[in-house]
mmCIF file of C-alpha atoms in Angstrom:
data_model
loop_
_atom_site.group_PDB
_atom_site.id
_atom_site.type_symbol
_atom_site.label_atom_id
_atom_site.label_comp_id
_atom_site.label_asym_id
_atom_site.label_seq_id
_atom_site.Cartn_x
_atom_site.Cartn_y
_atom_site.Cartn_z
ATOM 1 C CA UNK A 928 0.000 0.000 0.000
ATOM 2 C CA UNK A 929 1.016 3.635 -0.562
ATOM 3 C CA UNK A 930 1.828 5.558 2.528
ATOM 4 C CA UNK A 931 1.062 8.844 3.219
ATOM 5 C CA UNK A 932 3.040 11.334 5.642
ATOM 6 C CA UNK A 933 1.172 14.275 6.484
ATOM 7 C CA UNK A 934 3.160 17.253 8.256
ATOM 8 C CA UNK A 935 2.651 18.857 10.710
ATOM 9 C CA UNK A 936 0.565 16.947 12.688
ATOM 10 C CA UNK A 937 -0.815 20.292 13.988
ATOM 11 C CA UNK A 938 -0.449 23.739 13.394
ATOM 12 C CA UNK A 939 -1.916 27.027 15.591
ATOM 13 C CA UNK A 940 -3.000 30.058 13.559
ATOM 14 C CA UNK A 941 -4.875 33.199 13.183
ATOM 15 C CA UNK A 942 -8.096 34.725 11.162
ATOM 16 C CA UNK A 943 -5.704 36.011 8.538
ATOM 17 C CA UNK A 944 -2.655 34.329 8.361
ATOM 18 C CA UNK A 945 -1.843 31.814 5.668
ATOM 19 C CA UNK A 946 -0.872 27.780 6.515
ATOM 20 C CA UNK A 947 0.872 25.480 4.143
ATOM 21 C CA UNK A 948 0.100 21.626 5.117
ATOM 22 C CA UNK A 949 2.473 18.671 3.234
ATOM 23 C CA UNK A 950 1.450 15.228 2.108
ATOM 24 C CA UNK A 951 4.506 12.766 0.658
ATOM 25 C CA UNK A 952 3.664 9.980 -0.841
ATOM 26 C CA UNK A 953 5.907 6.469 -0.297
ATOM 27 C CA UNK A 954 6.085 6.309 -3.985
ATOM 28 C CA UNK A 955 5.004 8.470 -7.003
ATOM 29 C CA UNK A 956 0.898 8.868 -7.188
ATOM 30 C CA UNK A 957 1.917 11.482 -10.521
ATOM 31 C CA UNK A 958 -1.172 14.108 -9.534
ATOM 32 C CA UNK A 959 -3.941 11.604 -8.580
ATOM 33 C CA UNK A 960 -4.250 13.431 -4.946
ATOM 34 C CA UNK A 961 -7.428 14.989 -3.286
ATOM 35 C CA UNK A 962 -7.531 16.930 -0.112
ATOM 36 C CA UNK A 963 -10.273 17.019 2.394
ATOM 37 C CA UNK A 964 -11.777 19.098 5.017
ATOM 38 C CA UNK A 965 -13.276 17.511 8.317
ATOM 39 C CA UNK A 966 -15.152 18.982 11.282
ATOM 40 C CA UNK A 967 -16.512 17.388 14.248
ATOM 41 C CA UNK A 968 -19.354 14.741 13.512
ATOM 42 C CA UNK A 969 -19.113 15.477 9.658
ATOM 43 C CA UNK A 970 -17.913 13.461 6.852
ATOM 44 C CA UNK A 971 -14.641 14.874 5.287
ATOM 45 C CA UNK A 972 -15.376 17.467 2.278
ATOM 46 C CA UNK A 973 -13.621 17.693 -0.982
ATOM 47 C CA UNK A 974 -11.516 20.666 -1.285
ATOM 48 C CA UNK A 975 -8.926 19.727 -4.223
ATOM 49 C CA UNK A 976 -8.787 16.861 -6.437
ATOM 50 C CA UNK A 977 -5.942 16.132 -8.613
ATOM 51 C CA UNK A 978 -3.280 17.928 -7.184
ATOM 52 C CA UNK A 979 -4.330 21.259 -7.991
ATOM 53 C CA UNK A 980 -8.146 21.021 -9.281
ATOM 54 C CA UNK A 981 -10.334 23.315 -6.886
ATOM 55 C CA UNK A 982 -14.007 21.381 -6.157
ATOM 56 C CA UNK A 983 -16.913 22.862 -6.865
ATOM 57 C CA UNK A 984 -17.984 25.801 -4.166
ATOM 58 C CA UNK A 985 -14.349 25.891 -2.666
ATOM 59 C CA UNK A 986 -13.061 29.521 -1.753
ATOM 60 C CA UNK A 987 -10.218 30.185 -4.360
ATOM 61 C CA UNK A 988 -8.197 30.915 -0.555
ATOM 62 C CA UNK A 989 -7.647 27.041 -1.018
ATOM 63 C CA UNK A 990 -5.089 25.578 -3.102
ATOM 64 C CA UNK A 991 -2.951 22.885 -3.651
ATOM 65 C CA UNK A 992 -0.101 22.271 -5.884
ATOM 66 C CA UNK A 993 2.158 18.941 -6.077
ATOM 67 C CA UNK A 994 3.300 16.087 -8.387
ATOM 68 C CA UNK A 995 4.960 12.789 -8.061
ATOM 69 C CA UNK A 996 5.462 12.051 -4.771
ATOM 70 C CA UNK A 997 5.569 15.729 -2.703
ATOM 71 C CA UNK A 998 2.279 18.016 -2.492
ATOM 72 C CA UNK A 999 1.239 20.849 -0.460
ATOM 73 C CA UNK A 1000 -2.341 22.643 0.443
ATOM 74 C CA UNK A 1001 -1.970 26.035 1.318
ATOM 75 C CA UNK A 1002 -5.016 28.154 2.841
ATOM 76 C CA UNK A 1003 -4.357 32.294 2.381
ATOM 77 C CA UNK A 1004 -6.156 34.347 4.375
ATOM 78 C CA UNK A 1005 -7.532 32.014 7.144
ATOM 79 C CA UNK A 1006 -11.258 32.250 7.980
ATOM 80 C CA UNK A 1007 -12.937 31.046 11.407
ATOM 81 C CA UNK A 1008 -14.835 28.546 9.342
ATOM 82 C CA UNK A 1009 -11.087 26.901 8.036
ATOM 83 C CA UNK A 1010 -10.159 25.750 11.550
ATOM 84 C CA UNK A 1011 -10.791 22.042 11.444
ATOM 85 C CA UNK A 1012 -8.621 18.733 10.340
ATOM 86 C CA UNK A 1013 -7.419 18.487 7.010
ATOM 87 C CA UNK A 1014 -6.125 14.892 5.148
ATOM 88 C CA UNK A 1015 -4.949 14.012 1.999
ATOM 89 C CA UNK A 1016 -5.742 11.196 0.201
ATOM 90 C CA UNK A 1017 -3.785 9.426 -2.713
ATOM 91 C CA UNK A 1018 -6.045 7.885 -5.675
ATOM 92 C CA UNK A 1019 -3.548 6.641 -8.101
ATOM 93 C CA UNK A 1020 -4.020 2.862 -6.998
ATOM 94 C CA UNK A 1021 -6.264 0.511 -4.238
ATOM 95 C CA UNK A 1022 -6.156 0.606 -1.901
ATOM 96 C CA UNK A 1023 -6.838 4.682 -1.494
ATOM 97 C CA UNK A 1024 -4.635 5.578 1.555
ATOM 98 C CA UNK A 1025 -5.135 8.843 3.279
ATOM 99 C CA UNK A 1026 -2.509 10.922 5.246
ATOM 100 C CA UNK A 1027 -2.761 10.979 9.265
ATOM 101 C CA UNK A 1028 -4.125 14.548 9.247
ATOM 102 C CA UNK A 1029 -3.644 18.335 10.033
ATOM 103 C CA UNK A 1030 -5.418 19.648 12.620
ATOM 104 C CA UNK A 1031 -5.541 23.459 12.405
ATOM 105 C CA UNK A 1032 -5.832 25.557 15.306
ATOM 106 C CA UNK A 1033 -6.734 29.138 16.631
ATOM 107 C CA UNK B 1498 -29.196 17.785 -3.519
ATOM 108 C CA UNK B 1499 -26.753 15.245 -2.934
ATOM 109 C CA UNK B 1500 -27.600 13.065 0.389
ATOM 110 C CA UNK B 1501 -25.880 9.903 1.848
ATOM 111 C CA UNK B 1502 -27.713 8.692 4.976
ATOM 112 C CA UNK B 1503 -25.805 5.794 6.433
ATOM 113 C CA UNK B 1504 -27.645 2.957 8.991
ATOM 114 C CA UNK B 1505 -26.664 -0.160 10.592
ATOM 115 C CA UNK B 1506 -24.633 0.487 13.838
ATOM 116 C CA UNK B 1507 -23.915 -0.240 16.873
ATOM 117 C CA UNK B 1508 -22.657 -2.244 19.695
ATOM 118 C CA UNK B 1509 -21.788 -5.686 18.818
ATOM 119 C CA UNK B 1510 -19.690 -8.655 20.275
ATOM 120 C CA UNK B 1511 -16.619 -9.832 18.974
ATOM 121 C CA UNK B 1512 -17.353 -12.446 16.332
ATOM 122 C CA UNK B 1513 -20.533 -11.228 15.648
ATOM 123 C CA UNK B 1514 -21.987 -9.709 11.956
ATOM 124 C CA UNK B 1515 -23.301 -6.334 10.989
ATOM 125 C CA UNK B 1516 -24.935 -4.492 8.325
ATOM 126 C CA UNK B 1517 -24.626 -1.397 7.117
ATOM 127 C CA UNK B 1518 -26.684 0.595 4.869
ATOM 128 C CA UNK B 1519 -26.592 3.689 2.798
ATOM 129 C CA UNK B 1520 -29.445 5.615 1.245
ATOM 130 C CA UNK B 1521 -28.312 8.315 -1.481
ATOM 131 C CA UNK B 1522 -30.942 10.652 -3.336
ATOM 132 C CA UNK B 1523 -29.656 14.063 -5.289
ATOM 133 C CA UNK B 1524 -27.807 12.037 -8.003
ATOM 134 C CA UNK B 1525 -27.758 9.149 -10.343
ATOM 135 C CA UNK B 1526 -26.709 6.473 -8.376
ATOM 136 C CA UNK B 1527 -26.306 3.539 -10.764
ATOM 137 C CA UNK B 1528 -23.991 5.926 -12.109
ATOM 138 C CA UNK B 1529 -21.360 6.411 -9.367
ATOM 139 C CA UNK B 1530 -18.931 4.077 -8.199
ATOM 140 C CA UNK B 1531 -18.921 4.072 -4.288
ATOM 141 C CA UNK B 1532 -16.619 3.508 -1.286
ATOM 142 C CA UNK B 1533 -17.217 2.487 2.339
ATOM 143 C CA UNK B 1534 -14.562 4.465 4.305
ATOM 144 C CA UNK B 1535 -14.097 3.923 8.394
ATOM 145 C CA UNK B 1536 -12.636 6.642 10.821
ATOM 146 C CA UNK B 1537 -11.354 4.690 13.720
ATOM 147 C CA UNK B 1538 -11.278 6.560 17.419
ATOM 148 C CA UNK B 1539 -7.718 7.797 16.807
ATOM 149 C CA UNK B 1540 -9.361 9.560 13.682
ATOM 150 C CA UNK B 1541 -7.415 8.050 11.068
ATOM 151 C CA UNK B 1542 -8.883 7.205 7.961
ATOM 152 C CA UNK B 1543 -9.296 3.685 5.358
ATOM 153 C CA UNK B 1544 -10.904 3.006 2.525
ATOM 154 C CA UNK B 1545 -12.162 -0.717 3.348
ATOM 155 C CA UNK B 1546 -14.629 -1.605 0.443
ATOM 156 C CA UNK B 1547 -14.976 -0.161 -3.077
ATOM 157 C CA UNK B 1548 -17.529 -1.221 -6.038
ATOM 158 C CA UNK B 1549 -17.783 0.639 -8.840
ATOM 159 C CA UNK B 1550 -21.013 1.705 -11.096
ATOM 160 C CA UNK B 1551 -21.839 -1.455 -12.506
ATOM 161 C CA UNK B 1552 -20.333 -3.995 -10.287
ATOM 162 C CA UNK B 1553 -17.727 -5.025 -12.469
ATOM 163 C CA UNK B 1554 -15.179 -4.181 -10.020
ATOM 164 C CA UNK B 1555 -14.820 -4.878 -6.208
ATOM 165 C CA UNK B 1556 -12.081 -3.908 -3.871
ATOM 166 C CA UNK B 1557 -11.836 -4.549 -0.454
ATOM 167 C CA UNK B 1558 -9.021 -3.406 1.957
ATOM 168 C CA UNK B 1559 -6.362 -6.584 3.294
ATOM 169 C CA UNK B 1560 -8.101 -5.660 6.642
ATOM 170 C CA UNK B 1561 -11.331 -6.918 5.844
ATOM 171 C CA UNK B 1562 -10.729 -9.163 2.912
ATOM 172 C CA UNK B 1563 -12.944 -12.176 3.560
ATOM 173 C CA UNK B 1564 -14.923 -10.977 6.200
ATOM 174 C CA UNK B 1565 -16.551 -7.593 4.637
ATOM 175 C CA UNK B 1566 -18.938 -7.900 1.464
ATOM 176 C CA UNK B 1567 -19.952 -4.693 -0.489
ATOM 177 C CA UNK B 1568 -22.989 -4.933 -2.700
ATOM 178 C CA UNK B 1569 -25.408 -2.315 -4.254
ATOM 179 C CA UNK B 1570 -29.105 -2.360 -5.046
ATOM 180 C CA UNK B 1571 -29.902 -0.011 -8.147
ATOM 181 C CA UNK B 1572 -33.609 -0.116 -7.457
ATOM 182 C CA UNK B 1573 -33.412 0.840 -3.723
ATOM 183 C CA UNK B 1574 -30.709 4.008 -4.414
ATOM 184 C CA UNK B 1575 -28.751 1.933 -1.543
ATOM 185 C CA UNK B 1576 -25.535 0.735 -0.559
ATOM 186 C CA UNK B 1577 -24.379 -1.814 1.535
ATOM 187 C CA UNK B 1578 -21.566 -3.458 3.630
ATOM 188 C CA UNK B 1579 -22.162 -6.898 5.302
ATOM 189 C CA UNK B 1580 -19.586 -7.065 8.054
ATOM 190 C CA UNK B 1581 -18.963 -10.464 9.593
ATOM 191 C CA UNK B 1582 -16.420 -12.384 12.188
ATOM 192 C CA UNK B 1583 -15.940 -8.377 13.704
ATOM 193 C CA UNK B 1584 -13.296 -7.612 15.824
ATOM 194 C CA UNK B 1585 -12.390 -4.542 17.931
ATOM 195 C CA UNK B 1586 -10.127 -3.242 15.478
ATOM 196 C CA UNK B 1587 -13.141 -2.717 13.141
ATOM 197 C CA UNK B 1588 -14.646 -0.251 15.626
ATOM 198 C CA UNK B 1589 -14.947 2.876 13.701
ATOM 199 C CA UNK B 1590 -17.253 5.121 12.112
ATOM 200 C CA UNK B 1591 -18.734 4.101 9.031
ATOM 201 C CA UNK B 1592 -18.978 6.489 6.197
ATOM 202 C CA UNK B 1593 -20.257 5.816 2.822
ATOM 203 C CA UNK B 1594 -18.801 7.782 -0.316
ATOM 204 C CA UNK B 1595 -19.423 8.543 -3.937
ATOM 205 C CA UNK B 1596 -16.174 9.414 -6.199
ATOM 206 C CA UNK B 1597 -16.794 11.610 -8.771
ATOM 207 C CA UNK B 1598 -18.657 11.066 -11.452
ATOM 208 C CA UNK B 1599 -16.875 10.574 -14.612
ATOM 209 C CA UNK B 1600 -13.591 10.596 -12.466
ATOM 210 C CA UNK B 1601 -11.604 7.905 -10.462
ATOM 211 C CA UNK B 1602 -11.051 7.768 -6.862
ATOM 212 C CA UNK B 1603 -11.330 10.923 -5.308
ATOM 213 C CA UNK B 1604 -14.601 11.303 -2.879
ATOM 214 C CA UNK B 1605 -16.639 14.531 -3.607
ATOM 215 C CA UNK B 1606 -19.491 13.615 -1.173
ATOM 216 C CA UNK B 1607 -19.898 11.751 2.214
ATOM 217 C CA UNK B 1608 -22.609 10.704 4.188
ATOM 218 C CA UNK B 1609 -22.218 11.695 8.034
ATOM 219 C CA UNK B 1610 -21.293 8.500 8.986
ATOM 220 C CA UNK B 1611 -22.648 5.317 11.485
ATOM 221 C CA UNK B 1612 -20.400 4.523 14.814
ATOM 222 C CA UNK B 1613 -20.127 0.537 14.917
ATOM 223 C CA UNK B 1614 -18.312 -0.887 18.256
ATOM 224 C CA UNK B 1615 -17.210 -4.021 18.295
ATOM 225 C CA UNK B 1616 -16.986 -5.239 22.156
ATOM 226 C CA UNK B 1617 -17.804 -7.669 24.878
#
């Protein structure tokens, strides 16, 4: 299986600032990588899909560039409503393995 | 809209089976390929069970392999995982996904997920 190494395991921040979060992946994934939001009793929401691809109804204050085996999600201009974990999760092969997760913090 | 409502758990012993169920209405569903993903306590995350649009293709994570069955009923808008011989490893929360339509194996919607524990 693919592992994923999220860093850093947490970070502390404030309305305004912007955080960079890194995924590496054990082996090349090319850009098959998605990155998720998750906030207590949800289910994780899409945020960027291959590598760089912004979802649907994302602020444009997300986004996420990376290829091969080193990616990074960087959120500008922090809102209250970004404070919660964030994963990444490579797609290029099953099983889909997902990084241990950000939490970000006021 | 787009809606998964997942079903099915609870507290069971050791050894025991489970089913879990998911309901999705906002989309076609016999056009989406689908994932059962579990969040254990620590909150990490694994994709156990995958089956895509028109069954052609089952996965199942080496975790579960033989013990956890993924089906689909068309008809019924529903999703499934049978669960049997459960351990307390495979306490978790359930949550059932669709990947994008048209795309591969990224998840761009989640239900809100069904806490099974698995104890004596």
């Amino acid at each position: 299986d693919i592992q994923m190494t999220q860093s850093p395991y947490s970070v502390s921040a404030s309305v305004g600032d912007t955080v960079t979060i890194t995924c590496r992946a054990s082996q090349s994934i090319t850009k098959w990588l998605a990155w998720y939001q998750q906030k207590p009793g949800k289910g994780p929401k899409l945020l960027i899909y291959k590598a760089s691809d912004l979802q649907s109804g994302v602020p444009s204050r997300f986004s996420g560039i990376g290829s091969g085996t080193e990616f990074t999600l960087t959120i500008s201009s922090l809102q209250p409503d970004d404070f919660a974990t964030y994963y990444c999760q490579q797609y290029h092969n099953y099983p889909y393995t997902f990084g241990q997760g950000t939490k970000l913090e006021i | 809209e787009v809606q998964l409502v997942e079903s099915g758990g609870g507290l069971v012993k050791p050894g025991e089976s489970a089913r879990l169920s998911c309901e999705a209405s906002g989309f076609t569903f016999n056009r989406a390929s689908m994932n059962w993903v579990r969040q254990t306590p620590g909150g990490g995350l694994e994709c156990v069970a995958f089956i895509s649009s028109d069954e052609r293709y089952i996965f199942y994570a080496d975790s579960v392999k033989g013990r956890f069955t993924i089906s689909r009923d068309s008809a019924k808008n529903s999703l499934f995982l049978q669960m049997d011989s459960l351990r307390g490893e495979d306490t978790a929360v359930y949550f059932c996904a669709r990947e994008g339509i048209g795309f591969g194996g990224f998840m761009d919607y989640w239900g809100r997920g069904t806490l099974v524990t698995v104890s004596s």
